[in-house]
mmCIF file of C-alpha atoms and ligand atoms in Angstrom:
data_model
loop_
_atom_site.group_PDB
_atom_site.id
_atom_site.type_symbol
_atom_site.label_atom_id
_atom_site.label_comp_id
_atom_site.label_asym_id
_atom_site.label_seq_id
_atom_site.Cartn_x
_atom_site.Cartn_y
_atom_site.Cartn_z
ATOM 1 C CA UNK O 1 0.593 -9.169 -22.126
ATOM 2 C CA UNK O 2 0.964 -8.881 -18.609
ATOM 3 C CA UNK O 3 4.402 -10.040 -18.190
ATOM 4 C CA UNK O 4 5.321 -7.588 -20.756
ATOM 5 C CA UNK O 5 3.323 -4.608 -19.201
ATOM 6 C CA UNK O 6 5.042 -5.359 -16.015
ATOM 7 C CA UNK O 7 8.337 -5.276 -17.595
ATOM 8 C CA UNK O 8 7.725 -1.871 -19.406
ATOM 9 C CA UNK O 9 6.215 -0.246 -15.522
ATOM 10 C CA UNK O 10 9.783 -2.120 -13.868
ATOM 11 C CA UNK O 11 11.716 -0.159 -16.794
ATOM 12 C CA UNK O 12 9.860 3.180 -15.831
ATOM 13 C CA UNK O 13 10.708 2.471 -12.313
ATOM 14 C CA UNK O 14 14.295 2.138 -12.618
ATOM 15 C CA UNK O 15 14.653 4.642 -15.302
ATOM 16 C CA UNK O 16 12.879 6.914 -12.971
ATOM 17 C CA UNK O 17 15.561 6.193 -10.011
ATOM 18 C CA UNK O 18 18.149 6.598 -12.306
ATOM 19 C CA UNK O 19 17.176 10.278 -13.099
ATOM 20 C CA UNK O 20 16.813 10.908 -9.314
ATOM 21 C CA UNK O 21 19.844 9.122 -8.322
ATOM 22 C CA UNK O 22 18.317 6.763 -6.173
ATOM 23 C CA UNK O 23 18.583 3.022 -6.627
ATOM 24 C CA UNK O 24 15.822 1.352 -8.119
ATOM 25 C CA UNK O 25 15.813 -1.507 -5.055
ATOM 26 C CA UNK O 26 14.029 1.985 -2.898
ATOM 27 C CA UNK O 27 10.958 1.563 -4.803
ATOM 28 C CA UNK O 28 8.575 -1.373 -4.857
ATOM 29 C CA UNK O 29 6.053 -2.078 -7.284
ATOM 30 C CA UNK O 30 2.541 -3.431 -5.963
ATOM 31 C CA UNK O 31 0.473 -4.215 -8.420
ATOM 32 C CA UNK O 32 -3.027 -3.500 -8.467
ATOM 33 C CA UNK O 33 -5.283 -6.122 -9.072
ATOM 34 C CA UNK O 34 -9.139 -4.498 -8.181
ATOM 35 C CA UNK O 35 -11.504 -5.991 -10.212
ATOM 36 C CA UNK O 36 -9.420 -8.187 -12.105
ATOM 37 C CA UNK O 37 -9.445 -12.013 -11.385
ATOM 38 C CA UNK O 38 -7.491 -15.077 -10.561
ATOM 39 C CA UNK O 39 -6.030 -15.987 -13.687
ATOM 40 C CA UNK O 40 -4.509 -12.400 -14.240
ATOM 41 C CA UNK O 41 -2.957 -12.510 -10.594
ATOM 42 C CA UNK O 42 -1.466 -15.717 -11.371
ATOM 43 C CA UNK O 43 -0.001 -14.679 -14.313
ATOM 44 C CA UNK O 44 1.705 -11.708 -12.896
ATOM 45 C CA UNK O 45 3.156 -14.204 -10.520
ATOM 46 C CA UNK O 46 4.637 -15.761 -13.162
ATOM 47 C CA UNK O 47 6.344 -12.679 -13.872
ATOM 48 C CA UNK O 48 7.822 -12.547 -10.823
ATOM 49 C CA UNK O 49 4.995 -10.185 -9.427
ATOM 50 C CA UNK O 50 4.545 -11.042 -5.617
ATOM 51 C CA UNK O 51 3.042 -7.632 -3.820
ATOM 52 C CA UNK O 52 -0.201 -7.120 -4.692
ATOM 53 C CA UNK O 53 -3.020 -3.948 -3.482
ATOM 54 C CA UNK O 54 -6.808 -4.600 -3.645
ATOM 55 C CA UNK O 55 -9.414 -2.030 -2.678
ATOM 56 C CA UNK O 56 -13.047 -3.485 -2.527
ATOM 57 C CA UNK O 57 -12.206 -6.314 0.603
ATOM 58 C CA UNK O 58 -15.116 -8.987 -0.329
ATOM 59 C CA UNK O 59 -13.441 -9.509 -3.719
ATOM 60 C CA UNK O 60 -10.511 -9.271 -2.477
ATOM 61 C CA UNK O 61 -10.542 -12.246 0.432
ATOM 62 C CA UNK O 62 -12.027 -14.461 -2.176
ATOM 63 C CA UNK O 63 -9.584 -14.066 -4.348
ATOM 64 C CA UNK O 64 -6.732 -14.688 -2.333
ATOM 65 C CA UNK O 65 -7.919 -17.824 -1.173
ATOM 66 C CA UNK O 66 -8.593 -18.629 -4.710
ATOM 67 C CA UNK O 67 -5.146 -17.499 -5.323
ATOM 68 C CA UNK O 68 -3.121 -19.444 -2.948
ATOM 69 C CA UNK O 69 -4.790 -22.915 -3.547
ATOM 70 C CA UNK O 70 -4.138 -22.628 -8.015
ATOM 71 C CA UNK O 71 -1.050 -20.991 -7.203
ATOM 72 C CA UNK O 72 0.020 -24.347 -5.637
ATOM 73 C CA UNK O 73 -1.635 -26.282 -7.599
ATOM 74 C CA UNK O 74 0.459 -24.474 -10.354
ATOM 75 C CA UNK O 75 3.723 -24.446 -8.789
ATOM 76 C CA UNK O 76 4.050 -21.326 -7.488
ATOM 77 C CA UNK O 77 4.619 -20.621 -4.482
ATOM 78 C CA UNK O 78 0.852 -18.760 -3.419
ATOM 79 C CA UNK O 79 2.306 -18.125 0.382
ATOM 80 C CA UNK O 80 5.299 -15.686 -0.781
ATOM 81 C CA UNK O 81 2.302 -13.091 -1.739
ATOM 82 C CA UNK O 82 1.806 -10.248 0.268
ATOM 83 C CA UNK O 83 -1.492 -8.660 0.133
ATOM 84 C CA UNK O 84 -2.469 -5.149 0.770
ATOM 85 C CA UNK O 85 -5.639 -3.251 1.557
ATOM 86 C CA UNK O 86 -5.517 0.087 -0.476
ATOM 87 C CA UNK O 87 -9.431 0.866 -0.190
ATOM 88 C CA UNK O 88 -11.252 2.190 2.635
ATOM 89 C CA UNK O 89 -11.790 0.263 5.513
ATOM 90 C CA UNK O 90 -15.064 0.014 7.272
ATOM 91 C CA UNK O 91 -15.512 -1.056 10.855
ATOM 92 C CA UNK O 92 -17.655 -4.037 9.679
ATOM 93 C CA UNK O 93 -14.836 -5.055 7.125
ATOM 94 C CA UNK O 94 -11.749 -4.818 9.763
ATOM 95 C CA UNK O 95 -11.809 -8.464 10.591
ATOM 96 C CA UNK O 96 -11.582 -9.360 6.864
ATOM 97 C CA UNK O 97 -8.195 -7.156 6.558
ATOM 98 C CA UNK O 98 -6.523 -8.135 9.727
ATOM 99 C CA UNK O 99 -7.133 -12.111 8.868
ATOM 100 C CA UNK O 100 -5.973 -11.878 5.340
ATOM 101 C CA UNK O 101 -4.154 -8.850 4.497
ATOM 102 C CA UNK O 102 -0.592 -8.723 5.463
ATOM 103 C CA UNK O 103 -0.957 -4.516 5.290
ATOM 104 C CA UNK O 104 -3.230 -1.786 4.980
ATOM 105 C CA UNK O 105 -1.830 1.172 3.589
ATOM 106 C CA UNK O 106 -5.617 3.572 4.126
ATOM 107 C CA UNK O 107 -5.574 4.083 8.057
ATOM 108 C CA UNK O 108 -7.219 7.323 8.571
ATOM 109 C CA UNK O 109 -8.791 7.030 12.194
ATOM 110 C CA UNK O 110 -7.668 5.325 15.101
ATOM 111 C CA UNK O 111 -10.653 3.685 15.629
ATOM 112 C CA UNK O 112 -10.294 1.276 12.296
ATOM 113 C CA UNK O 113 -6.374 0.788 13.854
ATOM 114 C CA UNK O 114 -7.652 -0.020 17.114
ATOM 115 C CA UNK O 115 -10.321 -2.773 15.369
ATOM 116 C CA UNK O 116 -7.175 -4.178 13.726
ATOM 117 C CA UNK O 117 -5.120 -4.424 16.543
ATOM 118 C CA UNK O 118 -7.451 -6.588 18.321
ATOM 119 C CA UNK O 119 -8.472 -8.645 15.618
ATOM 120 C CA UNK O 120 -5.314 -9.081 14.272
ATOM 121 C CA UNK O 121 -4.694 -12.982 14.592
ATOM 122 C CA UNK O 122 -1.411 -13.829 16.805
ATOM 123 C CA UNK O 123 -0.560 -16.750 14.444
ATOM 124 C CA UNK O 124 0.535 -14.056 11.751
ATOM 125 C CA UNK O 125 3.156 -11.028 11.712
ATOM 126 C CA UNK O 126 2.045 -7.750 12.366
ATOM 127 C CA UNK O 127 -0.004 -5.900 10.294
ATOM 128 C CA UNK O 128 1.539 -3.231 8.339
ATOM 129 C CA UNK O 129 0.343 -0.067 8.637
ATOM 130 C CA UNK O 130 0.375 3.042 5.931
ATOM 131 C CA UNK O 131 -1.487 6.269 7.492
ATOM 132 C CA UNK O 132 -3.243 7.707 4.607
ATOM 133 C CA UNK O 133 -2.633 11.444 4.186
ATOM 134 C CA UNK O 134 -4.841 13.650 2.195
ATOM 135 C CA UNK O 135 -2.505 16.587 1.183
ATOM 136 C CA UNK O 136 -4.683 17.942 -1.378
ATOM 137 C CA UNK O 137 -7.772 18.343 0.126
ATOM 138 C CA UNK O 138 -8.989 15.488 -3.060
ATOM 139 C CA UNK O 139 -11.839 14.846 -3.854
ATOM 140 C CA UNK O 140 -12.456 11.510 -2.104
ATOM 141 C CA UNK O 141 -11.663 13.825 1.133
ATOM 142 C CA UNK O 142 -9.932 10.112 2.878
ATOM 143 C CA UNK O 143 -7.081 10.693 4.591
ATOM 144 C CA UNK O 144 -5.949 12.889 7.837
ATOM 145 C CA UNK O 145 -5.178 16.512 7.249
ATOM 146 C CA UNK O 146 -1.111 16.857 7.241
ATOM 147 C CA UNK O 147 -1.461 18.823 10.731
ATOM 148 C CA UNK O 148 -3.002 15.621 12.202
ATOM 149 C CA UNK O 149 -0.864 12.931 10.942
ATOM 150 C CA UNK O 150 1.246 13.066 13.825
ATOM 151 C CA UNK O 151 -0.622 12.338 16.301
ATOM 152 C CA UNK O 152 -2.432 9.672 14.642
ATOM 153 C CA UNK O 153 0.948 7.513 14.021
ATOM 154 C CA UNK O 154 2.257 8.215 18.042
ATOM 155 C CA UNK O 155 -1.272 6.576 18.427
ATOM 156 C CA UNK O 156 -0.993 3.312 16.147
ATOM 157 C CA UNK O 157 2.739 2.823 17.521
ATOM 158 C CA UNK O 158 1.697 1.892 20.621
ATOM 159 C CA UNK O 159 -0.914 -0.755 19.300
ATOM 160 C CA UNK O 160 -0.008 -4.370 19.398
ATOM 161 C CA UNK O 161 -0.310 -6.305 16.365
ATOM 162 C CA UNK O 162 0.093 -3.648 14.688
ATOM 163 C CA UNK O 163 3.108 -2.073 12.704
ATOM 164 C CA UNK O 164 3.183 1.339 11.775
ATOM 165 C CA UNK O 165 5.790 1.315 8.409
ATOM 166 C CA UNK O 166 4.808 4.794 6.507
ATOM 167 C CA UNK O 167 2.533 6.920 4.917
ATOM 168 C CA UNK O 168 0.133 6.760 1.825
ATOM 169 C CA UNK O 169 -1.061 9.634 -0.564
ATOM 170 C CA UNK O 170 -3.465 9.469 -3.237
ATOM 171 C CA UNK O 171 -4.154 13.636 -4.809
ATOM 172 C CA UNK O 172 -6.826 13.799 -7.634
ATOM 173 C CA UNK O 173 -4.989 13.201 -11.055
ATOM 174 C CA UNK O 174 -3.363 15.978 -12.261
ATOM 175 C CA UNK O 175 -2.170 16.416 -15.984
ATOM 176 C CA UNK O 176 1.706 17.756 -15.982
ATOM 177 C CA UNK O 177 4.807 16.036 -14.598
ATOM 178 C CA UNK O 178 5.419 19.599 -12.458
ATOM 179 C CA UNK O 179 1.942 19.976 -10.983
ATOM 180 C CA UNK O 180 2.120 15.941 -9.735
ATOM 181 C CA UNK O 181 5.541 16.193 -8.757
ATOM 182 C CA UNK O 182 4.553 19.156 -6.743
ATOM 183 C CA UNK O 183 1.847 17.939 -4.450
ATOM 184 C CA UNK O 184 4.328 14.528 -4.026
ATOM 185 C CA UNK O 185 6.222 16.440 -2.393
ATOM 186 C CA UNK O 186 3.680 17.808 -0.313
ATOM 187 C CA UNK O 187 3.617 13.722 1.268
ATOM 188 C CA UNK O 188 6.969 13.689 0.954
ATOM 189 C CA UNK O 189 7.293 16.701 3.467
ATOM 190 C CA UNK O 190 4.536 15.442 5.683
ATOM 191 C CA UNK O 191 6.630 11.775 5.553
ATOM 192 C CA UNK O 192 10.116 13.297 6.741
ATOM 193 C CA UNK O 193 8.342 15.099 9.355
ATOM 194 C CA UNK O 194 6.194 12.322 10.741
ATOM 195 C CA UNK O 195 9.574 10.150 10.826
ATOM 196 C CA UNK O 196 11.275 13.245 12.513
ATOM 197 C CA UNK O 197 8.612 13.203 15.107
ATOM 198 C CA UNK O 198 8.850 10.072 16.085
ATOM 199 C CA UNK O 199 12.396 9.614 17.048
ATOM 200 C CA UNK O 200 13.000 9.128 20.744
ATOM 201 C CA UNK O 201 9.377 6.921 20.545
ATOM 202 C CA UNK O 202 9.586 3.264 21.338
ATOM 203 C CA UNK O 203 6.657 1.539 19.762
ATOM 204 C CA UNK O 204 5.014 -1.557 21.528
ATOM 205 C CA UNK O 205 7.402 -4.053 20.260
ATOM 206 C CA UNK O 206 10.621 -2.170 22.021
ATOM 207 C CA UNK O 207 11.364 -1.016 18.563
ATOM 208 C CA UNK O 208 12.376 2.480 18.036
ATOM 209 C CA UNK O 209 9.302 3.915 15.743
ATOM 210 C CA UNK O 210 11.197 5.672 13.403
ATOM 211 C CA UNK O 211 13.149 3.456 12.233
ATOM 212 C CA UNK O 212 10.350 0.944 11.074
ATOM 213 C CA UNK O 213 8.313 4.323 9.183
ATOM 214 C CA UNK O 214 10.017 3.587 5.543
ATOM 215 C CA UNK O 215 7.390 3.109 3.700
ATOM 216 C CA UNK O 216 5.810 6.292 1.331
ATOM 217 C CA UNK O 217 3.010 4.825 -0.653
ATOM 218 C CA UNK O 218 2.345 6.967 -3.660
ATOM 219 C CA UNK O 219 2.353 7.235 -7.480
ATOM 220 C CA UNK O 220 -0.130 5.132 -9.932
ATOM 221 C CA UNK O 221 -0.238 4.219 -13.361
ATOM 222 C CA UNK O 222 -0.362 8.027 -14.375
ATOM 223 C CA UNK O 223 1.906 9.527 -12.163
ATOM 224 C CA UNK O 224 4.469 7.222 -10.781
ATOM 225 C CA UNK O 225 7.769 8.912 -12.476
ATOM 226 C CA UNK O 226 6.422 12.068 -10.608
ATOM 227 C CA UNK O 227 6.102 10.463 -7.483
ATOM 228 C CA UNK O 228 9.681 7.815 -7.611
ATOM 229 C CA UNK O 229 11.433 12.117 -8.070
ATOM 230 C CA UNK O 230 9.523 13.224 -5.331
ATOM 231 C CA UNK O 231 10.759 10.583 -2.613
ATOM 232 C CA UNK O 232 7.891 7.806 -3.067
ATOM 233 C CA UNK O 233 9.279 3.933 -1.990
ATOM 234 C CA UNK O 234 5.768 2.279 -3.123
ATOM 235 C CA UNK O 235 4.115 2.811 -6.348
ATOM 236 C CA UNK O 236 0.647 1.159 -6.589
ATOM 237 C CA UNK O 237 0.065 0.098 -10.358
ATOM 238 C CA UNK O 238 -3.303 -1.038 -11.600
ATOM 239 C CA UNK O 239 -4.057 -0.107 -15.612
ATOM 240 C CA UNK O 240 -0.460 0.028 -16.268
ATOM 241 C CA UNK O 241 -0.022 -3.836 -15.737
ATOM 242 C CA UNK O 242 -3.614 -5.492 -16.064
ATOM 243 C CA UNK O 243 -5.130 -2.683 -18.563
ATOM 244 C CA UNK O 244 -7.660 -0.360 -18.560
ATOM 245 C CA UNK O 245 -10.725 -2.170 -15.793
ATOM 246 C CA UNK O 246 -13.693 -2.205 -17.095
ATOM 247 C CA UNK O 247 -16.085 -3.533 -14.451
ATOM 248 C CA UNK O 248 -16.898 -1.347 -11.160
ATOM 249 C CA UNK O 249 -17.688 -3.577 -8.996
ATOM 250 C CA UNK O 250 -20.204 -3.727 -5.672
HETATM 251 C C1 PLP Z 301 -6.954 1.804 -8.335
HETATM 252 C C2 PLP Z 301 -5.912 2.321 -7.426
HETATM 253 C C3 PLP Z 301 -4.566 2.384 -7.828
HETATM 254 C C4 PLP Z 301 -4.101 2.023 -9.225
HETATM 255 O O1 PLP Z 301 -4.535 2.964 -10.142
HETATM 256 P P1 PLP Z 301 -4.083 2.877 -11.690
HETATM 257 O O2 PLP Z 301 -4.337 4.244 -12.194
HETATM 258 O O3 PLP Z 301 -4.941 1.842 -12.321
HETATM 259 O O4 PLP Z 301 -2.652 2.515 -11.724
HETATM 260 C C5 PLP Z 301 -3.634 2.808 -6.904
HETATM 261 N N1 PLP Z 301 -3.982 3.159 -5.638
HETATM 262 C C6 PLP Z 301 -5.256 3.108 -5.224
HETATM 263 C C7 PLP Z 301 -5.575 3.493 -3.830
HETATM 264 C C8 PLP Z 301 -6.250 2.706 -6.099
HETATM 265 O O5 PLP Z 301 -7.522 2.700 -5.678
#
Protein backbone atom coordinates (compact mmCIF):
# COMPACT_ATOMS: atom_id res chain seq x y z
CA UNK A 1 0.00 0.00 0.00
CA UNK A 2 2.68 2.20 0.75
CA UNK A 3 4.97 1.45 -1.99
CA UNK A 4 2.14 2.04 -4.24
CA UNK A 5 1.00 5.40 -2.59
CA UNK A 6 4.50 6.54 -2.94
CA UNK A 7 4.57 5.71 -6.49
CA UNK A 8 1.22 7.52 -7.31
CA UNK A 9 2.74 11.05 -5.03
CA UNK A 10 6.38 10.40 -7.32
CA UNK A 11 3.93 10.37 -10.50
CA UNK A 12 2.22 13.69 -9.25
CA UNK A 13 5.60 15.06 -8.71
CA UNK A 14 6.98 14.59 -12.02
CA UNK A 15 3.80 15.16 -13.81
CA UNK A 16 3.71 18.36 -11.94
CA UNK A 17 7.40 19.40 -13.25
CA UNK A 18 6.49 18.43 -16.47
CA UNK A 19 3.62 21.05 -16.69
CA UNK A 20 6.03 23.69 -15.25
CA UNK A 21 8.92 22.74 -17.29
CA UNK A 22 11.14 22.00 -14.64
CA UNK A 23 12.81 18.64 -14.17
CA UNK A 24 11.41 16.45 -11.75
CA UNK A 25 15.20 15.79 -10.07
CA UNK A 26 14.34 19.90 -8.53
CA UNK A 27 11.87 18.51 -6.25
CA UNK A 28 12.37 16.06 -3.41
CA UNK A 29 9.87 14.14 -1.74
CA UNK A 30 10.15 13.78 2.22
CA UNK A 31 7.85 11.77 3.49
CA UNK A 32 6.05 12.37 6.51
CA UNK A 33 6.01 9.87 8.98
CA UNK A 34 4.31 11.74 12.43
CA UNK A 35 2.58 9.39 14.27
CA UNK A 36 3.10 6.49 12.24
CA UNK A 37 5.59 3.72 13.39
CA UNK A 38 8.56 1.63 12.57
CA UNK A 39 7.23 -0.88 10.42
CA UNK A 40 5.59 1.77 8.01
CA UNK A 41 9.05 3.71 7.82
CA UNK A 42 10.69 0.60 6.94
CA UNK A 43 8.51 -0.19 4.39
CA UNK A 44 8.76 3.05 2.61
CA UNK A 45 12.42 2.30 2.64
CA UNK A 46 11.80 -0.48 0.77
CA UNK A 47 10.38 1.66 -1.74
CA UNK A 48 13.22 3.47 -2.12
CA UNK A 49 11.95 6.23 0.39
CA UNK A 50 15.10 7.65 2.25
CA UNK A 51 14.13 11.49 3.44
CA UNK A 52 11.90 11.45 6.00
CA UNK A 53 10.07 14.78 8.25
CA UNK A 54 8.75 14.18 11.81
CA UNK A 55 7.13 16.87 13.93
CA UNK A 56 6.53 15.77 17.64
CA UNK A 57 10.69 15.17 18.55
CA UNK A 58 10.17 12.45 21.52
CA UNK A 59 8.53 10.11 18.99
CA UNK A 60 10.54 10.98 16.67
CA UNK A 61 14.25 10.15 18.34
CA UNK A 62 12.80 6.86 19.35
CA UNK A 63 11.93 5.96 16.30
CA UNK A 64 14.92 6.55 14.50
CA UNK A 65 16.93 4.61 16.69
CA UNK A 66 14.38 1.96 16.33
CA UNK A 67 14.72 2.53 12.71
CA UNK A 68 18.33 2.23 12.09
CA UNK A 69 18.97 -0.97 14.22
CA UNK A 70 15.69 -3.23 12.08
CA UNK A 71 16.72 -1.44 9.15
CA UNK A 72 20.05 -3.36 9.45
CA UNK A 73 18.88 -6.05 10.77
CA UNK A 74 16.70 -6.10 7.53
CA UNK A 75 19.19 -5.23 5.05
CA UNK A 76 18.72 -1.92 4.46
CA UNK A 77 20.88 0.34 4.77
CA UNK A 78 19.22 2.51 8.14
CA UNK A 79 22.37 5.15 7.91
CA UNK A 80 21.45 6.50 4.23
CA UNK A 81 18.19 8.14 6.06
CA UNK A 82 18.07 11.62 6.52
CA UNK A 83 15.83 12.89 9.13
CA UNK A 84 14.14 16.16 9.42
CA UNK A 85 12.49 18.20 12.15
CA UNK A 86 9.30 19.83 10.60
CA UNK A 87 7.54 20.66 14.10
CA UNK A 88 8.29 23.35 16.39
CA UNK A 89 11.24 23.37 18.27
CA UNK A 90 11.39 24.17 21.91
CA UNK A 91 14.48 25.29 23.75
CA UNK A 92 14.24 22.17 26.01
CA UNK A 93 13.95 19.88 22.82
CA UNK A 94 17.08 21.53 20.81
CA UNK A 95 19.54 18.97 21.97
CA UNK A 96 17.26 16.14 20.75
CA UNK A 97 17.26 17.77 17.04
CA UNK A 98 20.84 18.72 16.77
CA UNK A 99 21.97 14.95 17.96
CA UNK A 100 19.64 13.16 15.69
CA UNK A 101 18.18 15.19 13.05
CA UNK A 102 20.28 15.81 10.07
CA UNK A 103 17.86 19.20 9.38
CA UNK A 104 15.32 21.31 10.73
CA UNK A 105 13.32 22.97 8.31
CA UNK A 106 10.98 25.29 11.40
CA UNK A 107 13.73 27.91 12.54
CA UNK A 108 11.81 30.90 13.47
CA UNK A 109 14.08 32.69 16.17
CA UNK A 110 17.61 32.89 16.49
CA UNK A 111 17.65 31.85 19.78
CA UNK A 112 16.49 27.99 18.91
CA UNK A 113 19.49 28.43 15.94
CA UNK A 114 21.87 29.59 18.37
CA UNK A 115 20.88 26.35 20.88
CA UNK A 116 21.61 24.24 17.78
CA UNK A 117 24.70 25.60 16.88
CA UNK A 118 26.22 24.82 20.10
CA UNK A 119 24.80 21.61 20.62
CA UNK A 120 25.27 20.47 17.38
CA UNK A 121 27.75 17.41 17.82
CA UNK A 122 31.18 17.92 15.74
CA UNK A 123 31.22 14.18 14.85
CA UNK A 124 28.24 14.89 12.34
CA UNK A 125 27.72 17.36 9.23
CA UNK A 126 26.10 20.45 9.71
CA UNK A 127 22.76 20.84 10.48
CA UNK A 128 20.53 21.95 7.81
CA UNK A 129 18.66 24.75 8.27
CA UNK A 130 15.03 25.82 6.63
CA UNK A 131 13.83 29.38 8.11
CA UNK A 132 10.19 28.97 8.44
CA UNK A 133 8.21 31.83 6.88
CA UNK A 134 4.69 32.56 7.74
CA UNK A 135 3.36 34.41 4.59
CA UNK A 136 -0.16 34.12 5.42
CA UNK A 137 -0.46 35.31 8.66
CA UNK A 138 -1.92 31.17 9.38
CA UNK A 139 -3.34 30.22 11.87
CA UNK A 140 -0.55 28.43 13.78
CA UNK A 141 1.05 32.16 13.59
CA UNK A 142 4.96 30.04 13.44
CA UNK A 143 7.12 31.46 11.26
CA UNK A 144 8.92 35.09 10.78
CA UNK A 145 6.94 37.76 9.05
CA UNK A 146 8.39 38.01 5.24
CA UNK A 147 9.90 41.60 6.26
CA UNK A 148 12.03 39.77 8.89
CA UNK A 149 13.31 36.82 7.14
CA UNK A 150 16.28 38.53 6.13
CA UNK A 151 17.78 39.33 8.82
CA UNK A 152 17.15 36.20 10.55
CA UNK A 153 19.14 34.04 7.74
CA UNK A 154 22.36 36.86 7.71
CA UNK A 155 22.07 35.74 11.45
CA UNK A 156 22.12 31.76 11.19
CA UNK A 157 24.91 32.10 8.34
CA UNK A 158 27.32 33.07 10.53
CA UNK A 159 26.62 30.15 13.09
CA UNK A 160 28.90 27.20 13.13
CA UNK A 161 27.46 23.91 12.85
CA UNK A 162 24.99 25.17 11.32
CA UNK A 163 23.89 25.34 7.54
CA UNK A 164 21.47 27.65 6.38
CA UNK A 165 19.97 25.73 2.89
CA UNK A 166 16.36 27.56 2.36
CA UNK A 167 13.15 28.45 3.43
CA UNK A 168 9.92 26.60 4.65
CA UNK A 169 6.15 27.66 4.29
CA UNK A 170 3.24 26.04 5.65
CA UNK A 171 -0.36 28.62 4.80
CA UNK A 172 -3.66 27.20 6.28
CA UNK A 173 -5.22 24.78 3.61
CA UNK A 174 -6.90 26.39 1.08
CA UNK A 175 -9.48 24.66 -1.34
CA UNK A 176 -8.60 25.75 -5.20
CA UNK A 177 -5.43 25.07 -7.18
CA UNK A 178 -5.37 29.22 -7.86
CA UNK A 179 -5.84 30.38 -4.28
CA UNK A 180 -2.76 27.73 -3.10
CA UNK A 181 -0.77 28.46 -5.97
CA UNK A 182 -1.14 32.06 -5.08
CA UNK A 183 0.13 32.35 -1.57
CA UNK A 184 3.19 29.74 -2.91
CA UNK A 185 4.22 32.22 -4.55
CA UNK A 186 4.08 34.54 -1.85
CA UNK A 187 7.34 32.04 -0.33
CA UNK A 188 8.47 31.81 -3.50
CA UNK A 189 8.98 35.71 -3.66
CA UNK A 190 10.20 35.93 -0.11
CA UNK A 191 12.81 32.80 -1.23
CA UNK A 192 14.34 34.70 -4.38
CA UNK A 193 14.69 37.67 -2.31
CA UNK A 194 16.30 36.16 0.75
CA UNK A 195 18.83 34.38 -1.81
CA UNK A 196 19.22 37.88 -3.53
CA UNK A 197 20.14 39.31 -0.23
CA UNK A 198 22.58 37.26 0.60
CA UNK A 199 24.97 37.39 -2.22
CA UNK A 200 28.27 39.05 -1.45
CA UNK A 201 27.79 37.14 2.31
CA UNK A 202 30.34 34.55 3.23
CA UNK A 203 28.84 32.26 5.78
CA UNK A 204 31.11 30.69 8.58
CA UNK A 205 32.37 27.90 6.55
CA UNK A 206 34.05 30.42 3.75
CA UNK A 207 31.13 29.43 1.67
CA UNK A 208 29.35 32.03 -0.24
CA UNK A 209 25.64 31.96 1.49
CA UNK A 210 23.73 32.10 -1.42
CA UNK A 211 24.75 29.59 -3.08
CA UNK A 212 24.02 26.88 -0.32
CA UNK A 213 20.04 28.64 0.14
CA UNK A 214 18.33 25.98 -2.45
CA UNK A 215 16.12 24.57 -0.54
CA UNK A 216 12.06 25.90 -0.61
CA UNK A 217 10.17 23.59 1.64
CA UNK A 218 6.53 23.69 0.76
CA UNK A 219 3.49 21.78 -0.56
CA UNK A 220 1.70 18.68 1.39
CA UNK A 221 -0.49 16.01 0.57
CA UNK A 222 -3.25 18.60 -0.53
CA UNK A 223 -1.42 21.06 -2.22
CA UNK A 224 1.83 19.90 -3.59
CA UNK A 225 1.01 20.33 -7.55
CA UNK A 226 0.28 24.00 -6.43
CA UNK A 227 3.35 24.42 -4.74
CA UNK A 228 6.04 22.13 -7.45
CA UNK A 229 4.20 25.43 -10.20
CA UNK A 230 4.95 27.89 -7.80
CA UNK A 231 8.86 27.21 -7.43
CA UNK A 232 8.78 24.68 -4.31
CA UNK A 233 12.13 22.06 -4.34
CA UNK A 234 10.70 20.08 -1.11
CA UNK A 235 7.31 18.73 -0.78
CA UNK A 236 6.58 17.25 2.69
CA UNK A 237 4.02 14.27 2.23
CA UNK A 238 2.30 12.66 5.16
CA UNK A 239 -1.53 11.19 4.32
CA UNK A 240 -0.65 10.91 0.78
CA UNK A 241 1.90 8.00 1.44
CA UNK A 242 1.05 6.47 5.00
CA UNK A 243 -2.90 7.41 4.92
CA UNK A 244 -5.09 9.36 6.70
CA UNK A 245 -3.30 9.43 10.84
CA UNK A 246 -5.46 8.69 13.13
CA UNK A 247 -3.74 9.09 16.50
CA UNK A 248 -2.68 12.74 17.83
CA UNK A 249 -0.21 12.11 19.78
CA UNK A 250 1.38 13.86 23.21
C1 LIG B 1 1.86 16.86 8.93
C2 LIG B 1 2.71 17.79 8.15
C3 LIG B 1 2.91 17.61 6.77
C4 LIG B 1 2.22 16.53 5.97
O1 LIG B 1 0.87 16.80 5.85
P1 LIG B 1 -0.08 15.86 4.95
O2 LIG B 1 -1.26 16.71 4.70
O3 LIG B 1 -0.38 14.65 5.76
O4 LIG B 1 0.65 15.53 3.71
C5 LIG B 1 3.78 18.47 6.13
N1 LIG B 1 4.42 19.47 6.78
C6 LIG B 1 4.25 19.67 8.10
C7 LIG B 1 4.98 20.77 8.76
C8 LIG B 1 3.39 18.86 8.81
O5 LIG B 1 3.20 19.10 10.12
Amino acid sequence: MIAQNLQQVREQIRDACAVSGRLSDDVELMAVSKTWGVDAVLEAMKAKQLVFGENYIQEAVEKILAVRAQADAAGLCGQNLRWYCIGPVQSNKTRLVAEYFDGVHTIDRIKIAERLSVQRPSYLPALEVCLQVNVDAGQTKAGVAPSEVLALARDVVNLPRLRLRGLMSMPDALAGFADQKAVHLLAKRCFDEVREGLKGTINHEGLLAHTLFDTLSMGMSSDLVAAISAGSTMVRVGTGIFGARSKTPA
